[in-house]
Amino acid sequence: MAPAACNYGFTWHDKIEHFFAFFVLALLLDFSFPGKPFNLLKAAVLLLYGTGIEVVQLFVPCRDCSVIDLLADVLGIALYLFSIPLIKLFPVLKYRWEE
């Protein structure tokens, strides 16, 4: 018996999951190194991680490498970067930027 086809088509929920996952990863990475600002190096590390995940999926059955997933990753990282001023307003989180 032949294996079942794995083409699930394009779904938005996967892209939304990538978007929010990389927002949270950016926040966690930034808070892990409070002495350093969120900069290009931190963003590049996350983007490299996302790229690695996509490349690995080339070798996993029923998975594919998607540039749109990478775009969702980048947008999640960018959302974190642009939301830092709002995050600073939360008393429980603003300690990250205090000296």
PDB file of C-alpha atoms in Angstrom:
ATOM      1  CA  MET A   1       0.000   0.000   0.000  1.00  0.00           C
ATOM      2  CA  ALA A   2       1.368   3.435  -0.947  1.00  0.00           C
ATOM      3  CA  PRO A   3       1.741   6.110   1.749  1.00  0.00           C
ATOM      4  CA  ALA A   4      -1.009   8.698   1.914  1.00  0.00           C
ATOM      5  CA  ALA A   5      -0.427  12.057   0.270  1.00  0.00           C
ATOM      6  CA  CYS A   6       0.680  14.744   2.697  1.00  0.00           C
ATOM      7  CA  ASN A   7      -0.310  17.898   0.861  1.00  0.00           C
ATOM      8  CA  TYR A   8      -2.355  19.898   3.357  1.00  0.00           C
ATOM      9  CA  GLY A   9      -2.415  23.070   1.295  1.00  0.00           C
ATOM     10  CA  PHE A  10      -1.843  26.591   2.567  1.00  0.00           C
ATOM     11  CA  THR A  11      -3.168  27.350   6.030  1.00  0.00           C
ATOM     12  CA  TRP A  12      -3.029  30.629   7.916  1.00  0.00           C
ATOM     13  CA  HIS A  13      -3.071  29.106  11.387  1.00  0.00           C
ATOM     14  CA  ASP A  14       0.451  27.769  10.844  1.00  0.00           C
ATOM     15  CA  LYS A  15       1.720  31.235   9.903  1.00  0.00           C
ATOM     16  CA  ILE A  16      -0.005  32.809  12.912  1.00  0.00           C
ATOM     17  CA  GLU A  17       1.647  30.210  15.149  1.00  0.00           C
ATOM     18  CA  HIS A  18       5.064  31.048  13.664  1.00  0.00           C
ATOM     19  CA  PHE A  19       4.380  34.759  14.173  1.00  0.00           C
ATOM     20  CA  PHE A  20       3.491  34.474  17.857  1.00  0.00           C
ATOM     21  CA  ALA A  21       6.121  31.812  18.574  1.00  0.00           C
ATOM     22  CA  PHE A  22       8.899  34.084  17.342  1.00  0.00           C
ATOM     23  CA  PHE A  23       7.445  37.055  19.212  1.00  0.00           C
ATOM     24  CA  VAL A  24       7.677  34.996  22.422  1.00  0.00           C
ATOM     25  CA  LEU A  25      11.139  33.663  21.507  1.00  0.00           C
ATOM     26  CA  ALA A  26      12.349  37.244  20.950  1.00  0.00           C
ATOM     27  CA  LEU A  27      10.958  38.292  24.329  1.00  0.00           C
ATOM     28  CA  LEU A  28      12.566  35.305  26.078  1.00  0.00           C
ATOM     29  CA  LEU A  29      15.910  35.833  24.351  1.00  0.00           C
ATOM     30  CA  ASP A  30      15.880  39.529  25.209  1.00  0.00           C
ATOM     31  CA  PHE A  31      14.993  38.908  28.857  1.00  0.00           C
ATOM     32  CA  SER A  32      17.678  36.197  29.077  1.00  0.00           C
ATOM     33  CA  PHE A  33      20.382  38.816  28.495  1.00  0.00           C
ATOM     34  CA  PRO A  34      19.094  41.927  30.304  1.00  0.00           C
ATOM     35  CA  GLY A  35      22.424  43.740  30.128  1.00  0.00           C
ATOM     36  CA  LYS A  36      22.270  43.847  26.338  1.00  0.00           C
ATOM     37  CA  PRO A  37      19.652  45.654  24.246  1.00  0.00           C
ATOM     38  CA  PHE A  38      17.577  43.793  21.675  1.00  0.00           C
ATOM     39  CA  ASN A  39      19.771  44.306  18.650  1.00  0.00           C
ATOM     40  CA  LEU A  40      20.582  42.893  15.243  1.00  0.00           C
ATOM     41  CA  LEU A  41      22.613  40.050  16.764  1.00  0.00           C
ATOM     42  CA  LYS A  42      19.677  38.769  18.831  1.00  0.00           C
ATOM     43  CA  ALA A  43      17.351  39.087  15.837  1.00  0.00           C
ATOM     44  CA  ALA A  44      19.871  37.290  13.602  1.00  0.00           C
ATOM     45  CA  VAL A  45      20.191  34.410  16.082  1.00  0.00           C
ATOM     46  CA  LEU A  46      16.419  33.957  16.035  1.00  0.00           C
ATOM     47  CA  LEU A  47      16.267  34.190  12.261  1.00  0.00           C
ATOM     48  CA  LEU A  48      19.063  31.629  11.953  1.00  0.00           C
ATOM     49  CA  TYR A  49      17.106  29.339  14.278  1.00  0.00           C
ATOM     50  CA  GLY A  50      13.966  29.767  12.165  1.00  0.00           C
ATOM     51  CA  THR A  51      15.923  29.104   8.979  1.00  0.00           C
ATOM     52  CA  GLY A  52      17.412  25.973  10.522  1.00  0.00           C
ATOM     53  CA  ILE A  53      13.958  24.692  11.411  1.00  0.00           C
ATOM     54  CA  GLU A  54      12.793  25.230   7.839  1.00  0.00           C
ATOM     55  CA  VAL A  55      15.858  23.497   6.352  1.00  0.00           C
ATOM     56  CA  VAL A  56      15.406  20.479   8.633  1.00  0.00           C
ATOM     57  CA  GLN A  57      11.815  20.192   7.421  1.00  0.00           C
ATOM     58  CA  LEU A  58      13.142  19.490   3.916  1.00  0.00           C
ATOM     59  CA  PHE A  59      14.149  16.060   5.217  1.00  0.00           C
ATOM     60  CA  VAL A  60      11.007  15.273   7.239  1.00  0.00           C
ATOM     61  CA  PRO A  61       8.149  13.452   5.499  1.00  0.00           C
ATOM     62  CA  CYS A  62       4.947  15.490   5.150  1.00  0.00           C
ATOM     63  CA  ARG A  63       6.765  18.740   6.011  1.00  0.00           C
ATOM     64  CA  ASP A  64       8.084  21.452   3.716  1.00  0.00           C
ATOM     65  CA  CYS A  65      10.436  24.400   3.790  1.00  0.00           C
ATOM     66  CA  SER A  66       8.441  27.614   3.488  1.00  0.00           C
ATOM     67  CA  VAL A  67       9.633  31.145   2.836  1.00  0.00           C
ATOM     68  CA  ILE A  68       6.264  32.343   4.117  1.00  0.00           C
ATOM     69  CA  ASP A  69       7.020  30.670   7.465  1.00  0.00           C
ATOM     70  CA  LEU A  70      10.307  32.591   7.573  1.00  0.00           C
ATOM     71  CA  LEU A  71       8.443  35.809   6.792  1.00  0.00           C
ATOM     72  CA  ALA A  72       6.074  35.097   9.696  1.00  0.00           C
ATOM     73  CA  ASP A  73       9.145  34.530  11.908  1.00  0.00           C
ATOM     74  CA  VAL A  74      10.618  37.889  10.856  1.00  0.00           C
ATOM     75  CA  LEU A  75       7.322  39.666  11.479  1.00  0.00           C
ATOM     76  CA  GLY A  76       7.075  38.135  14.960  1.00  0.00           C
ATOM     77  CA  ILE A  77      10.592  39.355  15.769  1.00  0.00           C
ATOM     78  CA  ALA A  78       9.748  42.809  14.375  1.00  0.00           C
ATOM     79  CA  LEU A  79       6.558  42.969  16.448  1.00  0.00           C
ATOM     80  CA  TYR A  80       8.604  42.337  19.588  1.00  0.00           C
ATOM     81  CA  LEU A  81      11.083  45.054  18.607  1.00  0.00           C
ATOM     82  CA  PHE A  82       8.332  47.602  18.012  1.00  0.00           C
ATOM     83  CA  SER A  83       6.384  46.599  21.129  1.00  0.00           C
ATOM     84  CA  ILE A  84       9.278  47.185  23.543  1.00  0.00           C
ATOM     85  CA  PRO A  85       7.998  50.707  24.449  1.00  0.00           C
ATOM     86  CA  LEU A  86       4.608  49.192  25.349  1.00  0.00           C
ATOM     87  CA  ILE A  87       6.173  46.338  27.307  1.00  0.00           C
ATOM     88  CA  LYS A  88       8.118  48.895  29.349  1.00  0.00           C
ATOM     89  CA  LEU A  89       4.791  50.231  30.640  1.00  0.00           C
ATOM     90  CA  PHE A  90       4.072  46.982  32.529  1.00  0.00           C
ATOM     91  CA  PRO A  91       5.544  47.318  36.038  1.00  0.00           C
ATOM     92  CA  VAL A  92       6.239  43.601  36.305  1.00  0.00           C
ATOM     93  CA  LEU A  93       8.276  43.624  33.058  1.00  0.00           C
ATOM     94  CA  LYS A  94       9.986  47.012  33.001  1.00  0.00           C
ATOM     95  CA  TYR A  95      12.754  45.825  35.375  1.00  0.00           C
ATOM     96  CA  ARG A  96      14.480  44.363  32.315  1.00  0.00           C
ATOM     97  CA  TRP A  97      15.468  47.861  31.162  1.00  0.00           C
ATOM     98  CA  GLU A  98      16.225  49.372  34.559  1.00  0.00           C
ATOM     99  CA  GLU A  99      19.825  49.980  35.526  1.00  0.00           C
TER     100      GLU A  99
END
